[in-house]
Amino acid sequence: MGDFFKWSRVWEYFPKILSKFPITLEIVLGSFAIGLVLGSIIALIKINKIPVLCQLGSIYISYIRGTPILVQLFIAYYGIPVFVNSVLHIDVNGWDKMVYVYMAYGFNQAGFLAEIIRGAIISVDAVQTEAGYSVGMTGAQTFFRIVLPQATRIALPPMGTTFITLFRSTALAYMLGIMDIMGKAKNLGVTTFHTLEGYVDATIIFVITSIILEQIFNLLNKRLDYGKGRVVKQRKEVAAK
Amino acid sequence: MIEIRDAKKAFGKNEVLKGVSLKVDTGDVVVILGPSGSGKTTLLRCLNFLERADAGTLIIGDEEVNLHKPSRKQILSVRRKTAFVFQNYGLFNNKTALQNITEGLIVARKVPKAEAIKKAEEVLEWVGLLDKRDYYPSQLSGGQQQRIGIARAVALDPEVILFDEPTSALDPELVGEILEVIKNIAKKGITMVVVTHEMNFAKDVASKVIFMDEGVVVEEGTSDEIFLAPKEERTRQFLKRIIPPEYII
Ligand SMILES: Nc1ncnc2c1ncn2[C@@H]1O[C@H](COP(=O)(O)OP(=O)(O)OP(=O)(O)O)[C@@H](O)[C@H]1O
Ligand SMILES: [Mg+2]
């Protein structure tokens, strides 16, 4: 039992596990990008109530929200090759495992981001659009210059939360044999028979990164406030007096 | 000159405009009065296609447009010949006071940026808010926001400015200053259609007063004609309700 856990091993494994941080980051950024694009498309479909696609979007969102990410990972890993092979007749033998990881997490993010984006866009007051029209802007100009910036502002906090959740949920990608932070921690455990130290390192990395991400999102939130922060500050100053 | 012929609009079974015709000459200040729900806002909104009429014709300048079936080009063209002042200001929340004014000039009317900024500073100065040029709407009072809303409309240099109850969302003590700003526009000879409940304002500046009720124009005339010698019983009833007795001469 005495040799079960040693801080020296935590120290020794740390750089090895940290060296896989870029893989985790890649998964997070890649999936988030996919989720953002796909999620925006689903959101626009739902806002414009495009028949059939709109219902499919809702079913898709229920699937994503209602099933564990682990199930989605396995479905992507075993299901997509079957689908691509038999329906699209494309050979998937050479595909990297990472492709399935991106798809699983990217599709997962799309489901959550679609709802956030949709909610944010429809919560922008209709008068904002009407004002854009009234000064002679086209629908696209009004959307991209007036509505979208305000929607982005509204979507930012919940997007930050999903992003951090995504970062944490990537810890399951090792199930498909990906050598990311968790993959390396597990791998060190198997090869050295000292399991706990690697997970302690992983914990440290996850906690610190989450805190940093939160700070980044807080900062973004403050910068993009269209003057609201200043008003709050002024009011606080007045209150202090 | 602007002319509306037989504008009709229903929301479901609720017929809100039952054939409204209206003529506004260049330089006119037309004030539209009428009880709540009579269709005043709907009429203004149909004019720049924020609402789609069921029937009717709009003539603006040398352009004739079907109010029910305009082409996309016509919609843009009409919107670029008009400006709208909203009851709740309608400022772009993500833009500063200055940007609120330049946005339509630069994006919709393709005015060069430097020129647009110069124009915006000019109108901000005119409404006394040049020092607030970099403030966002959330940092401005209601009265200040509405002054910027009006400045934005004026800067667009439209053929007509449509006002939908520009003072009714304001605290009573701010109403006067906004009406003062609108009076000054009238002095510039800019054509305006103003929906308002401010009777004194109507008396002072209207070159034509229109009384609407239940989706039709009941009576129209100069402010003297409408306020001093209304012909229609409905107009008399309305004025009696809205003007305190001591004002009736
Ligand atoms: N988008 C809409 N959908 C359904 N009904 C509407 C809509 N907009 C207006 N109405 C109805 O049309 C009628 C006229 O409304 P409108 O806003 O034009 O009146 P108004 O004369 O401007 O009244 P107020 O003085 O209260 O502003 C009302 O009965 C209103 O309920
Ligand atoms: Mg109204």
Coordinates of C-alpha atoms and ligand atoms in Angstrom, one line a residue:
Chain A
M1 CA 0.0 0.0 0.0
G2 CA 2.9 2.4 0.8
D3 CA 3.9 2.5 -2.9
F4 CA 0.3 3.1 -4.1
F5 CA 0.6 6.9 -4.4
K6 CA 3.7 9.1 -4.6
W7 CA 3.9 12.8 -5.2
S8 CA 7.2 12.3 -7.0
R9 CA 5.4 10.2 -9.6
V10 CA 2.8 12.9 -10.0
W11 CA 5.7 15.3 -10.7
E12 CA 7.3 12.8 -13.0
Y13 CA 4.2 12.1 -15.1
F14 CA 3.1 15.7 -15.4
P15 CA 5.2 16.8 -18.4
K16 CA 4.3 13.6 -20.2
I17 CA 0.6 14.1 -19.8
L18 CA 0.8 17.8 -20.4
S19 CA 2.5 17.1 -23.7
K20 CA -0.8 15.6 -24.9
F21 CA -2.7 18.8 -24.1
P22 CA -2.5 20.0 -27.7
I23 CA -4.5 16.9 -28.8
T24 CA -7.2 17.7 -26.3
L25 CA -7.2 21.3 -27.4
E26 CA -7.4 20.2 -31.1
I27 CA -10.5 18.1 -30.3
V28 CA -12.1 21.0 -28.4
L29 CA -11.4 23.7 -31.0
G30 CA -12.2 21.5 -34.0
S31 CA -15.5 20.2 -32.6
F32 CA -16.5 23.6 -31.4
A33 CA -15.9 25.0 -34.9
I34 CA -18.0 22.2 -36.5
G35 CA -20.7 22.7 -33.9
L36 CA -20.8 26.5 -34.5
V37 CA -21.2 26.1 -38.3
L38 CA -23.7 23.2 -38.1
G39 CA -25.5 24.7 -35.0
S40 CA -25.9 28.0 -36.9
I41 CA -27.5 26.2 -39.8
I42 CA -29.9 24.3 -37.6
A43 CA -30.7 27.5 -35.7
L44 CA -31.5 29.3 -39.0
I45 CA -33.6 26.4 -40.2
K46 CA -35.6 26.5 -37.0
I47 CA -36.0 30.3 -36.9
N48 CA -37.2 30.3 -40.5
K49 CA -39.4 27.3 -39.8
I50 CA -38.3 25.5 -43.0
P51 CA -40.7 22.6 -43.3
V52 CA -39.4 19.0 -42.8
L53 CA -35.8 20.3 -42.0
C54 CA -37.2 22.1 -39.0
Q55 CA -38.8 18.9 -37.5
L56 CA -35.6 17.0 -38.3
G57 CA -33.7 19.6 -36.5
S58 CA -35.8 19.2 -33.4
I59 CA -35.5 15.5 -33.4
Y60 CA -31.7 15.9 -33.8
I61 CA -31.5 18.2 -30.9
S62 CA -33.6 15.8 -28.7
Y63 CA -31.2 13.0 -29.6
I64 CA -28.1 15.1 -28.8
R65 CA -29.6 16.4 -25.5
G66 CA -31.1 13.1 -24.5
T67 CA -28.3 10.7 -24.9
P68 CA -25.0 10.5 -23.0
I69 CA -21.9 11.7 -25.0
L70 CA -20.4 8.2 -24.6
V71 CA -23.3 6.7 -26.6
Q72 CA -22.9 9.4 -29.2
L73 CA -19.2 8.6 -29.4
F74 CA -19.8 4.9 -30.1
I75 CA -22.6 5.6 -32.5
A76 CA -20.2 7.9 -34.4
Y77 CA -17.4 5.4 -34.3
Y78 CA -19.3 2.3 -35.4
G79 CA -22.3 3.9 -37.2
I80 CA -20.7 6.5 -39.4
P81 CA -18.4 4.0 -41.2
V82 CA -21.4 1.8 -42.0
F83 CA -23.4 4.7 -43.2
V84 CA -20.6 6.2 -45.3
N85 CA -19.7 2.8 -46.8
S86 CA -23.2 1.5 -47.6
V87 CA -25.0 4.8 -48.5
L88 CA -22.3 7.0 -49.9
H89 CA -20.1 4.2 -51.1
I90 CA -16.9 5.8 -49.8
D91 CA -14.1 3.7 -48.4
V92 CA -13.4 4.6 -44.8
N93 CA -10.5 2.2 -44.1
G94 CA -7.9 4.9 -44.2
W95 CA -9.8 7.3 -42.0
D96 CA -8.1 8.5 -38.8
K97 CA -9.9 7.8 -35.5
M98 CA -9.8 11.5 -34.9
V99 CA -12.3 12.0 -37.7
Y100 CA -14.9 10.2 -35.6
V101 CA -14.0 12.1 -32.5
Y102 CA -14.5 15.4 -34.4
M103 CA -17.8 14.2 -35.7
A104 CA -19.1 12.9 -32.4
Y105 CA -18.1 16.0 -30.4
G106 CA -18.8 18.4 -33.3
F107 CA -22.3 17.0 -33.8
N108 CA -22.9 17.1 -30.1
Q109 CA -21.9 20.7 -29.9
A110 CA -24.1 21.5 -32.9
G111 CA -27.1 20.3 -30.9
F112 CA -26.4 22.5 -27.9
L113 CA -25.2 25.5 -29.8
A114 CA -28.2 25.4 -32.2
E115 CA -30.5 26.0 -29.3
I116 CA -28.3 28.7 -27.8
I117 CA -28.0 30.5 -31.1
R118 CA -31.7 30.3 -31.9
G119 CA -32.6 31.6 -28.5
A120 CA -30.2 34.4 -28.7
I121 CA -31.3 35.5 -32.2
I122 CA -35.0 35.5 -31.3
S123 CA -34.5 37.3 -28.1
V124 CA -33.2 40.4 -30.0
D125 CA -36.0 42.9 -29.9
A126 CA -37.9 43.0 -33.3
V127 CA -37.6 46.8 -33.2
Q128 CA -33.9 46.4 -33.9
T129 CA -34.7 44.7 -37.2
E130 CA -37.4 47.2 -38.0
A131 CA -35.0 50.1 -37.3
G132 CA -32.5 48.5 -39.7
Y133 CA -35.2 48.3 -42.4
S134 CA -36.4 51.8 -41.7
V135 CA -33.0 53.3 -42.5
G136 CA -32.9 51.4 -45.7
M137 CA -30.7 48.4 -44.9
T138 CA -31.5 45.1 -46.6
G139 CA -32.4 42.0 -44.6
A140 CA -28.9 40.6 -44.7
Q141 CA -27.3 43.9 -43.7
T142 CA -29.7 44.2 -40.8
F143 CA -29.1 40.7 -39.7
F144 CA -25.3 40.8 -39.9
R145 CA -24.7 44.3 -38.7
I146 CA -27.5 44.7 -36.1
V147 CA -29.1 41.5 -34.9
L148 CA -26.1 39.1 -35.0
P149 CA -23.8 41.2 -32.9
Q150 CA -26.5 41.6 -30.3
A151 CA -27.3 37.9 -30.4
T152 CA -23.7 37.1 -30.1
R153 CA -23.6 39.2 -26.9
I154 CA -26.5 37.3 -25.5
A155 CA -25.2 33.9 -26.6
L156 CA -21.7 34.4 -25.2
P157 CA -22.2 33.3 -21.5
P158 CA -24.1 30.1 -22.4
M159 CA -21.6 29.4 -25.2
G160 CA -18.8 29.7 -22.7
T161 CA -20.5 27.2 -20.5
T162 CA -20.9 24.7 -23.3
F163 CA -17.3 25.2 -24.4
I164 CA -16.0 24.3 -20.9
T165 CA -18.4 21.4 -20.7
L166 CA -17.1 20.2 -24.1
F167 CA -13.5 20.5 -22.8
R168 CA -14.3 18.3 -19.9
S169 CA -16.3 15.8 -21.9
T170 CA -13.4 15.2 -24.3
A171 CA -12.0 13.1 -21.4
L172 CA -14.0 10.2 -23.0
A173 CA -12.2 10.4 -26.4
Y174 CA -9.6 7.9 -25.1
M175 CA -12.3 5.3 -25.2
L176 CA -11.8 5.3 -29.0
G177 CA -8.0 5.0 -28.4
I178 CA -7.1 8.6 -28.7
M179 CA -3.9 9.5 -27.0
D180 CA -5.0 12.8 -25.4
I181 CA -4.6 13.9 -21.7
M182 CA -6.8 11.0 -20.5
G183 CA -5.4 8.6 -23.0
K184 CA -1.9 9.3 -21.7
A185 CA -2.9 9.1 -18.1
K186 CA -4.5 5.8 -18.6
N187 CA -1.6 4.6 -20.7
L188 CA 0.9 5.5 -18.0
G189 CA -1.2 3.6 -15.5
V190 CA -1.3 0.5 -17.6
T191 CA 2.5 0.4 -18.4
T192 CA 3.8 1.4 -14.9
F193 CA 1.0 -0.1 -12.7
H194 CA 0.7 3.2 -11.0
T195 CA -2.7 4.5 -12.0
L196 CA -3.6 7.3 -9.6
E197 CA -0.8 9.7 -10.2
G198 CA -1.7 10.1 -13.9
Y199 CA -5.3 10.9 -13.0
V200 CA -4.1 13.5 -10.4
D201 CA -2.1 15.2 -13.1
A202 CA -5.1 15.1 -15.4
T203 CA -7.2 16.6 -12.7
I204 CA -4.8 19.4 -12.2
I205 CA -4.7 20.2 -15.9
F206 CA -8.5 20.1 -16.3
V207 CA -9.1 22.3 -13.3
I208 CA -6.5 24.9 -14.3
T209 CA -7.6 25.0 -17.9
S210 CA -11.3 25.4 -16.9
I211 CA -10.4 28.3 -14.6
I212 CA -8.4 30.0 -17.4
L213 CA -11.2 29.4 -19.9
E214 CA -13.7 30.9 -17.5
Q215 CA -11.6 34.0 -17.1
I216 CA -11.2 34.4 -20.9
F217 CA -15.0 34.2 -21.3
N218 CA -15.5 36.7 -18.5
L219 CA -13.2 39.1 -20.2
L220 CA -14.9 38.7 -23.5
N221 CA -18.2 39.3 -21.8
K222 CA -16.9 42.6 -20.4
R223 CA -15.4 43.8 -23.6
L224 CA -18.5 43.2 -25.7
D225 CA -21.0 44.9 -23.4
Y226 CA -22.1 47.8 -25.7
G227 CA -21.7 50.3 -22.8
K228 CA -23.7 48.3 -20.2
G229 CA -20.7 47.8 -18.0
R230 CA -20.0 51.5 -17.8
V231 CA -23.5 52.3 -16.8
V232 CA -23.4 49.6 -14.1
K233 CA -20.1 51.0 -12.8
Q234 CA -21.4 54.6 -12.8
R235 CA -24.5 53.4 -10.8
K236 CA -22.3 51.6 -8.4
E237 CA -20.2 54.7 -7.9
V238 CA -23.3 56.7 -7.2
A239 CA -24.5 54.0 -4.8
A240 CA -21.2 54.1 -3.0
K241 CA -21.6 57.9 -2.5
Chain B
M1 CA -45.3 64.7 -52.6
I2 CA -46.7 61.6 -51.1
E3 CA -50.1 60.1 -51.7
I4 CA -51.7 57.0 -50.3
R5 CA -54.7 55.6 -52.1
D6 CA -57.2 53.3 -50.5
A7 CA -54.9 51.5 -48.1
K8 CA -56.4 48.4 -46.5
K9 CA -55.1 46.1 -43.8
A10 CA -56.7 43.4 -41.7
F11 CA -55.1 41.3 -39.0
G12 CA -57.2 38.1 -39.3
K13 CA -60.8 39.3 -39.0
N14 CA -59.8 42.6 -37.4
E15 CA -60.1 45.2 -40.2
V16 CA -57.7 47.8 -39.1
L17 CA -57.4 50.0 -42.2
K18 CA -60.6 50.1 -44.3
G19 CA -59.4 52.1 -47.2
V20 CA -57.4 55.1 -46.1
S21 CA -56.4 57.8 -48.6
L22 CA -54.1 60.6 -47.8
K23 CA -52.2 63.4 -49.5
V24 CA -49.0 65.0 -48.2
D25 CA -47.5 67.9 -50.1
T26 CA -43.8 68.7 -49.9
G27 CA -43.1 70.7 -46.8
D28 CA -46.4 69.7 -45.2
V29 CA -46.6 68.7 -41.5
V30 CA -49.5 66.3 -41.3
V31 CA -50.6 65.3 -37.9
I32 CA -52.7 62.2 -37.5
L33 CA -55.0 62.0 -34.5
G34 CA -57.3 59.3 -33.4
P35 CA -58.3 57.0 -30.5
S36 CA -56.2 54.1 -29.5
G37 CA -56.6 51.2 -31.9
S38 CA -57.9 53.3 -34.8
G39 CA -55.0 52.1 -37.0
K40 CA -52.6 55.1 -36.9
T41 CA -49.5 53.1 -36.3
T42 CA -50.5 50.4 -38.8
L43 CA -50.9 53.1 -41.4
L44 CA -47.4 54.5 -40.9
R45 CA -45.9 51.0 -40.8
C46 CA -47.6 50.1 -44.1
L47 CA -46.0 53.1 -45.7
N48 CA -42.5 51.8 -45.3
F49 CA -43.4 48.1 -45.5
L50 CA -42.8 47.3 -41.8
E51 CA -46.3 45.9 -42.3
R52 CA -47.7 44.6 -45.5
A53 CA -51.0 46.2 -46.5
D54 CA -53.7 44.0 -48.2
A55 CA -54.4 46.6 -50.8
G56 CA -53.5 50.2 -51.7
T57 CA -51.2 52.4 -53.7
L58 CA -48.4 54.6 -52.5
I59 CA -47.1 57.4 -54.7
I60 CA -43.8 58.9 -53.4
G61 CA -42.0 61.4 -55.6
D62 CA -42.2 60.0 -59.1
E63 CA -42.6 56.4 -57.9
E64 CA -45.9 54.5 -57.8
V65 CA -45.9 51.4 -55.6
N66 CA -48.5 48.8 -54.9
L67 CA -48.7 48.6 -51.1
H68 CA -49.7 44.9 -51.2
K69 CA -47.3 43.6 -53.8
P70 CA -44.2 45.7 -54.0
S71 CA -41.0 44.4 -55.5
R72 CA -37.9 44.0 -53.3
K73 CA -36.4 46.9 -55.2
Q74 CA -39.4 49.1 -54.5
I75 CA -39.4 48.3 -50.8
L76 CA -35.8 49.3 -50.5
S77 CA -36.3 52.4 -52.6
V78 CA -39.3 53.5 -50.5
R79 CA -37.4 52.9 -47.3
R80 CA -34.6 55.0 -48.6
K81 CA -36.9 57.8 -49.3
T82 CA -38.5 57.7 -45.9
A83 CA -37.3 57.8 -42.3
F84 CA -39.2 56.5 -39.2
V85 CA -39.1 57.7 -35.7
F86 CA -40.2 55.0 -33.3
Q87 CA -42.2 55.4 -30.1
N88 CA -39.6 53.4 -28.2
Y89 CA -36.7 55.2 -30.0
G90 CA -35.5 52.1 -32.0
L91 CA -31.9 52.9 -31.6
F92 CA -29.4 50.1 -32.5
N93 CA -28.3 48.9 -29.1
N94 CA -24.9 47.7 -30.4
K95 CA -24.0 51.1 -32.0
T96 CA -22.9 54.3 -30.4
A97 CA -25.0 57.5 -30.9
L98 CA -22.8 58.5 -33.8
Q99 CA -22.9 55.1 -35.4
N100 CA -26.6 55.0 -35.1
I101 CA -26.7 57.9 -37.4
T102 CA -23.9 56.9 -39.8
E103 CA -25.1 53.3 -40.2
G104 CA -28.0 54.0 -42.6
L105 CA -26.0 56.6 -44.4
I106 CA -22.9 54.4 -45.0
V107 CA -24.5 51.0 -45.4
A108 CA -27.8 51.7 -47.1
R109 CA -27.2 55.0 -48.9
K110 CA -23.5 54.4 -49.7
V111 CA -22.4 57.8 -48.4
P112 CA -18.6 58.0 -48.0
K113 CA -17.7 57.4 -44.4
A114 CA -16.0 60.7 -43.7
E115 CA -19.0 62.5 -45.2
A116 CA -21.4 60.4 -43.1
I117 CA -19.5 61.2 -39.9
K118 CA -19.5 64.9 -40.7
K119 CA -23.2 64.8 -41.3
A120 CA -23.8 62.8 -38.1
E121 CA -21.8 65.3 -36.0
E122 CA -23.8 68.1 -37.6
V123 CA -27.2 66.6 -36.6
L124 CA -25.9 65.6 -33.1
E125 CA -24.8 69.2 -32.6
W126 CA -28.2 70.3 -33.8
V127 CA -30.0 68.2 -31.2
G128 CA -27.4 69.2 -28.5
L129 CA -25.9 65.8 -28.0
L130 CA -22.5 66.1 -29.8
D131 CA -20.8 65.4 -26.4
K132 CA -22.6 62.0 -26.3
R133 CA -21.4 60.9 -29.7
D134 CA -19.6 57.8 -28.4
Y135 CA -22.3 56.7 -25.9
Y136 CA -24.3 53.6 -26.4
P137 CA -28.1 53.8 -26.1
S138 CA -28.0 52.0 -22.8
Q139 CA -26.0 54.9 -21.4
L140 CA -28.5 57.6 -22.5
S141 CA -31.8 58.8 -21.1
G142 CA -35.1 58.2 -23.0
G143 CA -35.2 61.9 -24.0
Q144 CA -31.6 61.7 -25.3
Q145 CA -32.3 58.5 -27.2
Q146 CA -35.3 60.0 -28.9
R147 CA -33.3 63.1 -29.9
I148 CA -30.8 60.8 -31.5
G149 CA -33.6 58.8 -33.1
I150 CA -34.8 62.1 -34.6
A151 CA -31.3 63.2 -35.6
R152 CA -30.9 59.8 -37.4
A153 CA -34.1 60.4 -39.4
V154 CA -33.1 64.0 -40.3
A155 CA -29.5 62.9 -41.3
L156 CA -31.0 60.5 -43.8
D157 CA -32.4 63.5 -45.6
P158 CA -35.6 61.6 -46.6
E159 CA -38.6 62.9 -48.6
V160 CA -40.7 62.4 -45.5
I161 CA -40.2 61.6 -41.9
L162 CA -42.8 59.4 -40.2
F163 CA -43.2 59.8 -36.5
D164 CA -45.2 57.3 -34.4
E165 CA -46.0 58.9 -31.1
P166 CA -42.5 60.1 -30.6
T167 CA -43.1 61.5 -27.1
S168 CA -45.5 59.0 -25.6
A169 CA -42.8 56.8 -24.0
L170 CA -41.2 59.8 -22.3
D171 CA -41.5 61.3 -18.9
P172 CA -43.8 64.3 -19.1
E173 CA -41.0 66.8 -18.3
L174 CA -39.1 65.6 -21.4
V175 CA -42.0 65.8 -23.8
G176 CA -41.5 69.5 -24.4
E177 CA -37.9 69.4 -25.5
I178 CA -38.6 66.6 -28.0
L179 CA -41.6 68.5 -29.4
E180 CA -39.3 71.6 -29.7
V181 CA -36.9 69.5 -31.7
I182 CA -39.7 68.3 -34.0
K183 CA -40.9 71.9 -34.4
N184 CA -37.5 72.9 -35.6
I185 CA -37.5 70.2 -38.3
A186 CA -40.9 71.6 -39.4
K187 CA -39.2 75.0 -39.7
K188 CA -36.6 73.5 -42.0
G189 CA -39.4 72.6 -44.4
I190 CA -39.0 68.9 -44.1
T191 CA -42.1 66.9 -44.9
M192 CA -43.5 65.0 -41.9
V193 CA -46.3 62.8 -40.9
V194 CA -46.7 62.8 -37.1
V195 CA -49.0 60.5 -35.1
T196 CA -49.4 62.1 -31.7
H197 CA -51.7 62.8 -28.8
E198 CA -50.1 66.2 -28.1
M199 CA -52.9 68.5 -29.2
N200 CA -51.0 71.7 -28.6
F201 CA -48.2 70.5 -30.8
A202 CA -50.8 69.7 -33.5
K203 CA -52.3 73.2 -33.2
D204 CA -48.9 74.9 -33.4
V205 CA -47.2 73.1 -36.3
A206 CA -49.7 71.0 -38.3
S207 CA -50.4 72.3 -41.8
K208 CA -53.0 69.6 -42.0
V209 CA -54.7 67.5 -39.3
I210 CA -56.3 64.2 -39.9
F211 CA -58.7 62.5 -37.6
M212 CA -58.8 58.7 -37.9
D213 CA -61.3 56.4 -36.3
E214 CA -61.9 52.7 -36.8
G215 CA -59.7 52.4 -39.8
V216 CA -61.0 55.3 -41.8
V217 CA -60.2 59.0 -42.2
V218 CA -63.2 60.7 -40.5
E219 CA -62.2 64.2 -41.1
E220 CA -59.3 66.3 -42.3
G221 CA -58.5 70.0 -42.5
T222 CA -56.3 72.7 -41.1
S223 CA -55.8 72.7 -37.4
D224 CA -58.2 75.6 -37.0
E225 CA -60.8 73.7 -39.0
I226 CA -60.4 70.5 -36.9
F227 CA -60.0 72.1 -33.5
L228 CA -62.3 75.0 -33.8
A229 CA -65.0 73.8 -36.1
P230 CA -65.1 70.1 -36.4
K231 CA -67.8 68.9 -38.8
E232 CA -68.1 65.4 -37.8
E233 CA -69.7 64.2 -34.5
R234 CA -67.1 61.6 -34.0
T235 CA -64.3 64.2 -34.2
R236 CA -66.2 66.4 -31.7
Q237 CA -66.6 63.5 -29.3
F238 CA -62.9 62.6 -29.5
L239 CA -61.7 66.2 -29.0
K240 CA -64.0 66.7 -26.0
R241 CA -62.5 63.6 -24.4
I242 CA -58.9 64.5 -25.1
I243 CA -58.7 68.3 -24.6
P244 CA -59.3 69.6 -21.1
P245 CA -62.4 71.9 -21.2
E246 CA -60.4 75.1 -20.5
Y247 CA -58.7 74.7 -23.9
I248 CA -61.9 74.7 -25.9
I249 CA -62.6 78.1 -27.3
Ligands
LIG1 N1 -49.2 42.7 -35.5 C1 -50.5 42.8 -35.2 N2 -51.2 41.6 -35.2 C2 -52.5 41.7 -34.9 N3 -53.2 42.8 -34.6 C3 -52.6 43.9 -34.7 C4 -51.2 44.0 -35.0 N4 -50.8 45.3 -34.9 C5 -51.9 46.0 -34.6 N5 -53.0 45.2 -34.5 C6 -54.3 45.6 -34.2 O1 -54.7 46.6 -35.1 C7 -55.5 47.6 -34.4 C8 -54.9 49.0 -34.7 O2 -53.6 49.1 -34.1 P1 -52.7 50.3 -34.2 O3 -51.5 50.1 -33.5 O4 -52.5 50.7 -35.7 O5 -53.5 51.5 -33.5 P2 -53.1 52.9 -33.1 O6 -54.1 53.8 -33.7 O7 -51.7 53.2 -33.4 O8 -53.4 52.9 -31.6 P3 -52.5 53.6 -30.4 O9 -53.0 55.1 -30.3 O10 -52.9 52.9 -29.2 O11 -51.1 53.5 -30.7 C9 -55.6 47.3 -33.0 O12 -56.8 46.7 -32.8 C10 -54.5 46.2 -32.8 O13 -54.8 45.3 -31.8
MG2 MG -50.0 53.5 -32.3

